[in-house]
Short mmCIF file of N, CA and C in Angstrom, two decimals:
data_model
loop_
_atom_site.label_atom_id
_atom_site.label_comp_id
_atom_site.label_asym_id
_atom_site.label_seq_id
_atom_site.Cartn_x
_atom_site.Cartn_y
_atom_site.Cartn_z
N UNK A 1 -9.32 5.88 15.43
CA UNK A 1 -7.79 5.75 16.00
C UNK A 1 -7.42 4.54 15.11
N UNK A 2 -6.05 4.63 15.07
CA UNK A 2 -5.31 3.57 14.45
C UNK A 2 -5.42 2.09 14.92
N UNK A 3 -5.46 1.15 14.21
CA UNK A 3 -5.55 -0.19 14.58
C UNK A 3 -4.17 -0.75 15.10
N UNK A 4 -4.10 -1.75 16.14
CA UNK A 4 -2.82 -2.20 16.47
C UNK A 4 -2.26 -3.02 15.29
N UNK A 5 -1.08 -2.90 14.98
CA UNK A 5 -0.66 -3.54 13.80
C UNK A 5 0.50 -4.58 13.94
N UNK A 6 0.67 -4.63 15.27
CA UNK A 6 1.66 -5.77 15.45
C UNK A 6 2.81 -5.44 16.45
N UNK A 7 3.70 -6.33 17.03
CA UNK A 7 4.44 -6.00 18.17
C UNK A 7 5.74 -5.09 17.79
N UNK A 8 5.91 -4.10 18.59
CA UNK A 8 6.84 -3.11 18.37
C UNK A 8 6.62 -2.12 17.46
N UNK A 9 5.38 -2.07 16.93
CA UNK A 9 5.10 -0.94 16.02
C UNK A 9 4.32 0.16 16.74
N UNK A 10 4.81 1.32 16.39
CA UNK A 10 4.27 2.48 17.09
C UNK A 10 2.95 2.88 16.19
N UNK A 11 1.92 2.94 16.97
CA UNK A 11 0.71 3.31 16.31
C UNK A 11 -0.12 4.29 17.09
N UNK A 12 0.56 4.73 18.08
CA UNK A 12 -0.10 5.95 19.10
C UNK A 12 -0.09 7.19 18.33
N UNK A 13 -0.46 7.26 17.05
CA UNK A 13 -0.62 8.40 16.47
C UNK A 13 -2.05 8.90 16.15
N UNK A 14 -2.27 10.15 16.44
CA UNK A 14 -3.66 10.61 16.38
C UNK A 14 -3.80 10.83 14.75
N UNK A 15 -4.61 10.10 14.21
CA UNK A 15 -4.93 10.16 12.71
C UNK A 15 -5.50 11.12 12.29
N UNK A 16 -6.14 12.03 13.15
CA UNK A 16 -6.78 13.47 12.64
C UNK A 16 -5.85 14.48 12.72
N UNK A 17 -4.96 14.53 13.58
CA UNK A 17 -3.95 15.53 13.71
C UNK A 17 -2.70 14.95 13.87
N UNK A 18 -2.04 14.97 12.67
CA UNK A 18 -0.67 14.39 12.76
C UNK A 18 0.19 15.19 11.59
N UNK A 19 1.46 15.24 11.63
CA UNK A 19 2.26 15.86 10.67
C UNK A 19 2.15 15.35 9.29
N UNK A 20 1.40 15.85 8.40
CA UNK A 20 1.00 15.07 7.22
C UNK A 20 2.25 15.12 6.27
N UNK A 21 2.95 15.93 6.27
CA UNK A 21 4.34 16.20 5.52
C UNK A 21 5.29 14.96 6.01
N UNK A 22 5.23 14.48 7.00
CA UNK A 22 6.19 13.45 7.67
C UNK A 22 5.88 12.01 7.06
N UNK A 23 4.67 11.81 6.69
CA UNK A 23 4.26 10.54 6.28
C UNK A 23 3.92 10.33 4.80
N UNK A 24 4.21 9.20 4.31
CA UNK A 24 3.81 8.79 2.98
C UNK A 24 2.89 7.93 2.94
N UNK A 25 1.92 7.94 2.00
CA UNK A 25 0.61 6.99 2.10
C UNK A 25 1.03 6.01 0.97
N UNK A 26 0.66 4.71 1.50
CA UNK A 26 0.79 3.57 0.66
C UNK A 26 -0.48 2.78 0.64
N UNK A 27 -1.10 2.54 -0.40
CA UNK A 27 -2.24 1.85 -0.72
C UNK A 27 -1.85 0.55 -1.18
N UNK A 28 -2.55 -0.68 -0.93
CA UNK A 28 -2.20 -1.98 -1.31
C UNK A 28 -2.31 -2.09 -2.98
N UNK A 29 -3.13 -1.26 -3.52
CA UNK A 29 -3.18 -1.16 -5.00
C UNK A 29 -1.97 -0.62 -5.60
N UNK A 30 -1.13 -0.03 -4.92
CA UNK A 30 0.22 0.39 -5.47
C UNK A 30 1.12 -0.73 -5.92
N UNK A 31 0.92 -1.87 -5.14
CA UNK A 31 1.73 -3.17 -5.49
C UNK A 31 0.93 -4.24 -5.94
N UNK A 32 -0.21 -3.95 -6.39
CA UNK A 32 -1.20 -5.23 -6.67
C UNK A 32 -0.94 -5.47 -8.19
N UNK A 33 -0.40 -6.51 -8.59
CA UNK A 33 -0.20 -7.04 -9.95
C UNK A 33 -1.36 -7.15 -10.91
N UNK A 34 -2.59 -7.25 -10.27
CA UNK A 34 -3.85 -7.54 -11.10
C UNK A 34 -4.17 -6.40 -11.57
N UNK A 35 -3.80 -5.16 -11.22
CA UNK A 35 -4.19 -3.79 -11.66
C UNK A 35 -3.24 -3.45 -12.58
N UNK A 36 -3.82 -2.47 -13.49
CA UNK A 36 -2.93 -1.75 -14.48
C UNK A 36 -2.47 -0.41 -13.86
N UNK A 37 -1.48 0.13 -14.54
CA UNK A 37 -0.90 1.38 -14.19
C UNK A 37 -2.10 2.49 -13.98
N UNK A 38 -3.08 2.48 -14.84
CA UNK A 38 -4.11 3.44 -14.72
C UNK A 38 -5.10 3.20 -13.64
N UNK A 39 -5.09 2.14 -13.10
CA UNK A 39 -5.92 1.66 -11.98
C UNK A 39 -5.17 2.02 -10.67
N UNK A 40 -3.92 2.33 -10.48
CA UNK A 40 -3.27 2.56 -9.51
C UNK A 40 -2.01 1.88 -9.25
N UNK A 41 -1.49 0.86 -9.88
CA UNK A 41 -0.36 0.03 -9.81
C UNK A 41 0.75 0.96 -10.02
N UNK A 42 1.87 0.95 -9.15
CA UNK A 42 3.13 1.79 -9.32
C UNK A 42 4.44 1.10 -9.73
N UNK A 43 4.15 -0.22 -9.60
CA UNK A 43 5.31 -1.08 -10.01
C UNK A 43 5.09 -1.94 -11.31
N UNK A 44 6.17 -2.46 -11.75
CA UNK A 44 6.01 -3.42 -12.95
C UNK A 44 5.25 -4.65 -12.41
N UNK A 45 4.70 -5.37 -13.29
CA UNK A 45 3.84 -6.63 -13.03
C UNK A 45 4.82 -7.72 -12.39
N UNK A 46 6.14 -7.64 -12.80
CA UNK A 46 6.91 -8.69 -12.27
C UNK A 46 7.27 -8.29 -10.87
N UNK A 47 7.53 -7.00 -10.55
CA UNK A 47 7.76 -6.62 -9.18
C UNK A 47 6.63 -6.71 -8.21
N UNK A 48 5.49 -6.52 -8.77
CA UNK A 48 4.17 -6.55 -8.04
C UNK A 48 3.74 -7.90 -7.39
N UNK A 49 2.81 -7.75 -6.42
CA UNK A 49 2.29 -9.08 -5.79
C UNK A 49 0.69 -9.07 -6.07
N UNK A 50 0.31 -10.30 -6.29
CA UNK A 50 -1.16 -10.47 -6.57
C UNK A 50 -1.91 -10.36 -5.41
N UNK A 51 -2.88 -9.32 -5.45
CA UNK A 51 -3.76 -8.94 -4.40
C UNK A 51 -3.25 -8.95 -2.97
N UNK A 52 -2.36 -8.02 -2.72
CA UNK A 52 -1.69 -7.97 -1.19
C UNK A 52 -2.63 -7.35 -0.28
N UNK A 53 -2.60 -7.95 0.83
CA UNK A 53 -3.43 -7.50 2.03
C UNK A 53 -2.83 -6.59 2.84
N UNK A 54 -3.68 -5.71 3.80
CA UNK A 54 -3.14 -4.99 4.59
C UNK A 54 -2.26 -5.59 5.69
N UNK A 55 -2.63 -6.66 6.21
CA UNK A 55 -1.88 -7.55 7.14
C UNK A 55 -0.42 -7.72 6.64
N UNK A 56 -0.32 -8.15 5.35
CA UNK A 56 0.92 -8.48 4.66
C UNK A 56 1.76 -7.24 4.59
N UNK A 57 1.12 -6.20 4.31
CA UNK A 57 2.03 -4.94 4.16
C UNK A 57 2.50 -4.55 5.59
N UNK A 58 1.71 -4.61 6.59
CA UNK A 58 2.15 -4.19 7.80
C UNK A 58 3.27 -5.23 8.47
N UNK A 59 3.24 -6.42 8.16
CA UNK A 59 4.33 -7.35 8.52
C UNK A 59 5.36 -7.00 7.57
N UNK A 60 5.22 -6.66 6.34
CA UNK A 60 6.44 -6.53 5.53
C UNK A 60 7.13 -5.19 5.93
N UNK A 61 6.30 -4.02 6.29
CA UNK A 61 6.93 -2.95 6.77
C UNK A 61 7.73 -3.19 8.10
N UNK A 62 7.24 -4.02 8.93
CA UNK A 62 8.03 -4.35 10.23
C UNK A 62 9.22 -5.03 9.91
N UNK A 63 9.19 -5.97 9.06
CA UNK A 63 10.37 -6.75 8.71
C UNK A 63 11.45 -5.81 8.07
N UNK A 64 11.03 -4.78 7.32
CA UNK A 64 11.99 -3.91 6.70
C UNK A 64 12.68 -3.03 7.65
N UNK A 65 12.03 -2.87 8.78
CA UNK A 65 12.66 -2.00 9.76
C UNK A 65 11.86 -0.83 10.09
N UNK A 66 10.86 -0.72 9.70
CA UNK A 66 10.00 0.56 9.87
C UNK A 66 9.17 0.43 11.18
N UNK A 67 9.26 1.39 12.19
CA UNK A 67 8.48 1.31 13.28
C UNK A 67 7.53 2.29 13.30
N UNK A 68 7.63 3.59 12.66
CA UNK A 68 6.82 4.74 12.79
C UNK A 68 5.87 4.71 11.63
N UNK A 69 4.84 3.91 11.75
CA UNK A 69 3.67 3.85 10.72
C UNK A 69 2.50 3.56 11.37
N UNK A 70 1.34 3.88 10.82
CA UNK A 70 -0.11 3.59 11.24
C UNK A 70 -0.95 3.17 10.16
N UNK A 71 -1.92 2.36 10.44
CA UNK A 71 -2.89 1.99 9.32
C UNK A 71 -4.27 2.70 9.50
N UNK A 72 -4.80 3.00 8.55
CA UNK A 72 -6.25 3.58 8.40
C UNK A 72 -7.00 2.69 7.57
N UNK A 73 -7.91 1.94 8.29
CA UNK A 73 -8.63 0.84 7.55
C UNK A 73 -9.75 1.23 6.72
N UNK A 74 -10.33 2.45 7.22
CA UNK A 74 -11.53 2.96 6.58
C UNK A 74 -11.32 3.70 5.27
N UNK A 75 -10.09 3.97 4.93
CA UNK A 75 -9.84 4.87 3.81
C UNK A 75 -9.57 3.96 2.57
N UNK A 76 -9.87 4.59 1.24
CA UNK A 76 -9.66 3.82 0.21
C UNK A 76 -8.95 4.67 -1.02
N UNK A 77 -8.35 4.02 -1.88
CA UNK A 77 -7.74 4.70 -3.12
C UNK A 77 -8.90 5.41 -3.84
N UNK A 78 -8.79 6.67 -4.10
CA UNK A 78 -9.88 7.40 -4.65
C UNK A 78 -10.32 6.89 -6.14
N UNK A 79 -9.26 6.43 -6.86
CA UNK A 79 -9.53 5.83 -8.10
C UNK A 79 -10.43 4.49 -8.26
N UNK A 80 -10.31 3.85 -6.99
CA UNK A 80 -11.13 2.48 -6.79
C UNK A 80 -12.59 2.78 -6.41
N UNK A 81 -12.93 3.86 -6.11
CA UNK A 81 -14.17 4.16 -5.56
C UNK A 81 -15.32 4.23 -6.73
N UNK A 82 -14.83 4.48 -7.95
CA UNK A 82 -15.84 4.54 -9.00
C UNK A 82 -15.59 3.41 -9.94
N UNK A 83 -15.07 2.24 -9.53
CA UNK A 83 -14.77 1.16 -10.46
C UNK A 83 -15.84 0.14 -10.19
N UNK A 84 -15.87 -0.74 -11.27
CA UNK A 84 -16.78 -1.96 -10.97
C UNK A 84 -15.87 -3.29 -10.99
N UNK A 85 -14.57 -2.99 -10.87
CA UNK A 85 -13.63 -4.03 -10.79
C UNK A 85 -13.92 -5.05 -9.74
N UNK A 86 -14.25 -4.49 -8.46
CA UNK A 86 -14.49 -5.21 -7.32
C UNK A 86 -15.86 -5.06 -6.76
N UNK A 87 -16.41 -6.11 -6.23
CA UNK A 87 -17.89 -6.00 -5.64
C UNK A 87 -17.81 -4.97 -4.55
N UNK A 88 -16.77 -4.95 -3.74
CA UNK A 88 -16.68 -4.07 -2.71
C UNK A 88 -15.40 -3.26 -2.83
N UNK A 89 -15.37 -1.91 -2.74
CA UNK A 89 -14.12 -1.14 -2.74
C UNK A 89 -13.04 -1.61 -1.69
N UNK A 90 -11.80 -1.99 -2.15
CA UNK A 90 -10.66 -2.44 -1.29
C UNK A 90 -10.48 -1.43 -0.58
N UNK A 91 -10.37 -1.51 0.84
CA UNK A 91 -10.10 -0.43 1.95
C UNK A 91 -8.92 -0.54 2.63
N UNK A 92 -8.35 0.41 2.99
CA UNK A 92 -7.13 0.51 3.86
C UNK A 92 -6.02 1.14 3.17
N UNK A 93 -5.09 1.70 4.04
CA UNK A 93 -3.89 2.52 3.66
C UNK A 93 -2.99 2.39 4.80
N UNK A 94 -1.67 2.52 4.48
CA UNK A 94 -0.68 2.62 5.60
C UNK A 94 0.00 4.00 5.37
N UNK A 95 0.19 4.70 6.48
CA UNK A 95 1.03 5.88 6.49
C UNK A 95 2.42 5.54 7.12
N UNK A 96 3.48 5.95 6.23
CA UNK A 96 4.74 5.42 6.74
C UNK A 96 5.68 6.68 6.76
N UNK A 97 6.58 6.79 7.84
CA UNK A 97 7.59 7.94 8.00
C UNK A 97 8.81 7.40 7.29
N UNK A 98 9.04 7.72 5.91
CA UNK A 98 10.16 7.21 5.19
C UNK A 98 11.39 8.07 5.59
N UNK A 99 11.27 9.25 5.75
CA UNK A 99 12.47 10.30 6.01
C UNK A 99 12.48 10.51 7.54
N UNK A 100 13.56 11.01 8.08
CA UNK A 100 13.57 11.39 9.47
C UNK A 100 12.88 12.87 9.59
N UNK A 101 12.43 13.18 10.66
CA UNK A 101 11.82 14.44 10.97
C UNK A 101 12.61 15.52 10.72
N UNK A 102 12.20 16.74 10.24
CA UNK A 102 13.01 17.92 9.87
C UNK A 102 13.85 18.46 10.90
N UNK A 103 13.30 18.31 12.27
CA UNK A 103 14.30 18.73 13.32
C UNK A 103 15.54 17.81 13.80
N UNK A 104 15.67 16.64 13.07
CA UNK A 104 16.73 15.80 13.38
C UNK A 104 17.85 16.18 12.43
N UNK A 105 19.03 16.21 13.06
CA UNK A 105 20.24 16.59 12.26
C UNK A 105 20.55 15.71 11.19
N UNK A 106 20.83 16.32 9.97
CA UNK A 106 21.23 15.52 8.76
C UNK A 106 22.64 15.85 8.29
N UNK A 107 23.53 14.93 8.13
CA UNK A 107 24.76 15.16 7.56
C UNK A 107 24.73 14.95 6.11
N UNK A 108 25.19 16.02 5.36
CA UNK A 108 25.36 15.93 4.02
C UNK A 108 26.45 14.92 3.49
N UNK A 109 26.11 14.13 2.53
CA UNK A 109 27.15 13.20 1.78
C UNK A 109 28.15 13.85 1.00
N UNK A 110 27.78 14.88 0.41
CA UNK A 110 28.68 15.74 -0.49
C UNK A 110 28.12 17.16 -0.57
N UNK A 111 29.03 17.90 -1.14
CA UNK A 111 28.59 19.29 -1.44
C UNK A 111 27.34 19.38 -2.31
N UNK A 112 27.12 18.44 -3.16
CA UNK A 112 26.00 18.34 -4.15
C UNK A 112 24.77 17.87 -3.54
N UNK A 113 24.75 17.30 -2.37
CA UNK A 113 23.72 16.77 -1.69
C UNK A 113 22.55 17.77 -1.20
N UNK A 114 21.40 17.66 -1.93
CA UNK A 114 20.40 18.70 -1.78
C UNK A 114 19.27 18.15 -0.63
N UNK A 115 19.49 17.04 -0.15
CA UNK A 115 18.52 16.47 0.67
C UNK A 115 18.66 17.16 2.07
N UNK A 116 17.60 17.37 2.87
CA UNK A 116 17.38 17.92 4.10
C UNK A 116 17.12 16.90 5.15
N UNK A 117 16.68 15.67 4.86
CA UNK A 117 16.44 14.69 5.88
C UNK A 117 16.98 13.23 5.35
N UNK A 118 17.44 12.62 6.29
CA UNK A 118 18.00 11.20 6.02
C UNK A 118 16.79 10.24 6.02
N UNK A 119 17.19 9.09 5.49
CA UNK A 119 16.14 7.95 5.41
C UNK A 119 16.10 7.20 6.85
N UNK A 120 14.83 6.75 7.12
CA UNK A 120 14.71 6.09 8.43
C UNK A 120 15.27 4.79 8.36
N UNK A 121 15.01 3.99 7.29
CA UNK A 121 15.82 2.86 7.01
C UNK A 121 16.96 2.89 6.03
N UNK A 122 18.23 2.57 6.24
CA UNK A 122 19.41 2.66 5.32
C UNK A 122 18.90 1.98 3.94
N UNK A 123 19.27 2.51 3.04
CA UNK A 123 19.01 2.01 1.63
C UNK A 123 17.71 2.10 1.11
N UNK A 124 16.66 2.61 1.71
CA UNK A 124 15.32 2.90 1.22
C UNK A 124 15.21 4.38 1.28
N UNK A 125 15.61 5.14 0.35
CA UNK A 125 15.59 6.50 0.14
C UNK A 125 14.35 7.08 -0.35
N UNK A 126 13.48 6.43 -1.09
CA UNK A 126 12.40 6.91 -1.76
C UNK A 126 11.21 6.02 -1.54
N UNK A 127 9.94 6.53 -1.81
CA UNK A 127 8.74 5.80 -1.75
C UNK A 127 8.69 4.70 -2.84
N UNK A 128 9.23 4.84 -3.97
CA UNK A 128 9.35 3.77 -5.05
C UNK A 128 10.17 2.60 -4.61
N UNK A 129 11.41 3.01 -4.03
CA UNK A 129 12.14 1.99 -3.48
C UNK A 129 11.61 1.05 -2.27
N UNK A 130 10.79 1.78 -1.38
CA UNK A 130 9.99 1.17 -0.40
C UNK A 130 8.98 0.24 -0.88
N UNK A 131 8.25 0.63 -2.06
CA UNK A 131 7.38 -0.13 -2.66
C UNK A 131 7.90 -1.36 -3.29
N UNK A 132 9.05 -1.32 -3.80
CA UNK A 132 9.71 -2.50 -4.35
C UNK A 132 10.20 -3.54 -3.30
N UNK A 133 10.74 -3.03 -2.24
CA UNK A 133 11.25 -3.88 -1.12
C UNK A 133 10.03 -4.36 -0.36
N UNK A 134 9.02 -3.61 -0.21
CA UNK A 134 7.62 -4.31 0.31
C UNK A 134 7.19 -5.50 -0.46
N UNK A 135 7.00 -5.18 -1.80
CA UNK A 135 6.51 -6.33 -2.64
C UNK A 135 7.39 -7.54 -2.57
N UNK A 136 8.82 -7.25 -2.41
CA UNK A 136 9.73 -8.59 -2.36
C UNK A 136 9.58 -9.14 -1.06
N UNK A 137 9.24 -8.36 -0.04
CA UNK A 137 9.16 -9.02 1.39
C UNK A 137 7.86 -9.89 1.47
N UNK A 138 6.87 -9.42 0.69
CA UNK A 138 5.51 -10.09 0.73
C UNK A 138 5.79 -11.22 -0.05
N UNK A 139 6.38 -11.25 -1.23
CA UNK A 139 6.66 -12.51 -2.10
C UNK A 139 7.44 -13.37 -1.27
N UNK A 140 8.48 -13.09 -0.58
CA UNK A 140 9.29 -13.92 0.24
C UNK A 140 8.49 -14.65 1.26
N UNK A 141 7.45 -14.17 1.77
CA UNK A 141 6.77 -14.87 2.73
C UNK A 141 5.94 -16.01 2.09
N UNK A 142 5.54 -15.97 0.85
CA UNK A 142 5.00 -17.05 0.09
C UNK A 142 3.68 -17.43 0.56
N UNK A 143 2.96 -16.59 1.25
CA UNK A 143 1.48 -17.08 1.52
C UNK A 143 0.55 -17.19 0.29
N UNK A 144 -0.43 -17.94 0.40
CA UNK A 144 -1.35 -18.25 -0.47
C UNK A 144 -2.09 -16.91 -1.03
N UNK A 145 -2.18 -16.67 -2.05
CA UNK A 145 -2.84 -15.43 -2.58
C UNK A 145 -4.43 -15.61 -2.62
N UNK A 146 -5.05 -14.74 -1.94
CA UNK A 146 -6.48 -14.74 -2.00
C UNK A 146 -7.09 -14.35 -3.48
N UNK A 147 -8.15 -15.09 -3.86
CA UNK A 147 -8.64 -14.73 -5.18
C UNK A 147 -9.95 -13.84 -5.05
N UNK A 148 -9.79 -12.68 -5.63
CA UNK A 148 -10.94 -11.71 -5.43
C UNK A 148 -11.84 -11.96 -6.58
N UNK A 149 -13.16 -12.27 -6.48
CA UNK A 149 -13.97 -12.52 -7.60
C UNK A 149 -14.63 -11.11 -8.15
N UNK A 150 -14.68 -11.11 -9.51
CA UNK A 150 -15.22 -10.07 -10.08
C UNK A 150 -16.70 -9.91 -10.10
N UNK A 151 -17.28 -8.71 -10.28
CA UNK A 151 -18.71 -8.51 -10.29
C UNK A 151 -19.26 -9.55 -11.26
N UNK A 152 -18.83 -9.62 -12.50
CA UNK A 152 -19.50 -10.47 -13.38
C UNK A 152 -19.52 -11.99 -12.88
N UNK A 153 -18.46 -12.45 -12.16
CA UNK A 153 -18.56 -13.83 -11.54
C UNK A 153 -19.63 -13.85 -10.59
N UNK A 154 -19.78 -12.87 -9.76
CA UNK A 154 -20.85 -13.01 -8.76
C UNK A 154 -22.23 -12.91 -9.18
N UNK A 155 -22.39 -12.09 -10.33
CA UNK A 155 -23.71 -11.95 -10.90
C UNK A 155 -24.06 -13.31 -11.59
N UNK A 156 -23.01 -14.05 -12.27
CA UNK A 156 -23.20 -15.24 -12.91
C UNK A 156 -23.59 -16.42 -12.01
N UNK A 157 -23.23 -16.32 -10.64
CA UNK A 157 -23.36 -17.38 -9.70
C UNK A 157 -24.75 -17.31 -8.94
N UNK A 158 -25.40 -16.11 -9.19
CA UNK A 158 -26.82 -15.92 -8.74
C UNK A 158 -27.72 -16.19 -9.61
N UNK A 159 -28.70 -17.20 -9.29
CA UNK A 159 -29.77 -17.55 -10.24
C UNK A 159 -30.84 -16.39 -10.15
N UNK A 160 -31.29 -16.28 -11.57
CA UNK A 160 -32.38 -15.34 -11.75
C UNK A 160 -31.98 -13.99 -12.02
N UNK A 161 -30.45 -13.61 -11.97
CA UNK A 161 -30.16 -12.23 -12.35
C UNK A 161 -29.87 -12.25 -13.78
N UNK A 162 -30.43 -11.03 -14.41
CA UNK A 162 -30.08 -10.95 -15.88
C UNK A 162 -28.69 -10.61 -15.93
N UNK A 163 -28.08 -11.21 -16.90
CA UNK A 163 -26.58 -10.99 -17.09
C UNK A 163 -26.54 -9.71 -18.03
N UNK A 164 -25.55 -8.82 -17.83
CA UNK A 164 -25.31 -7.71 -18.65
C UNK A 164 -25.04 -7.97 -20.04
N UNK A 165 -25.59 -7.27 -20.98
CA UNK A 165 -25.57 -7.51 -22.33
C UNK A 165 -24.21 -6.92 -23.00
N UNK A 166 -23.57 -7.75 -23.82
CA UNK A 166 -22.30 -7.22 -24.35
C UNK A 166 -22.42 -7.05 -25.85
N UNK A 167 -21.81 -6.28 -26.43
CA UNK A 167 -22.06 -6.09 -27.97
C UNK A 167 -21.08 -7.19 -28.60
N UNK A 168 -21.81 -7.61 -29.51
CA UNK A 168 -20.99 -8.60 -30.42
C UNK A 168 -20.15 -8.12 -31.52
N UNK A 169 -19.20 -8.62 -31.95
CA UNK A 169 -18.28 -7.92 -32.97
C UNK A 169 -18.54 -8.60 -34.23
#
């Protein structure tokens, strides 16, 4: 079941049986400045945040005006499961309803408007825009960024462990 995420946040969603088309998935790696685009980052380094946490993401979504979202702490980005970048695979994702449900009436803005659903929060029409605003909200908080040690750093700190050999050039 979903974890309580904060005051006023609706988390009473059955995470096994929910309308999957209604929710967008956001992993912390999407806005992580320490990762590259091939590792999951979806924003530029300048727009991204250094090692965002799930708690910061939940608070940021709440501040942006989203109420219909839930957290799945046991899930992880599939691309991170086979990497040795982290000693432990970063876990957690947020499912957010960015658009209104299909059954809610949508008024077209012009005859060329092909959308069928309106945005839940005015001004945030897409997942990309949500990621930008979420990263900005986290940066505005200005909390101290946690430093994640690499596998090599952990191995170097343990006495008696042979270090991996590297090829010399």
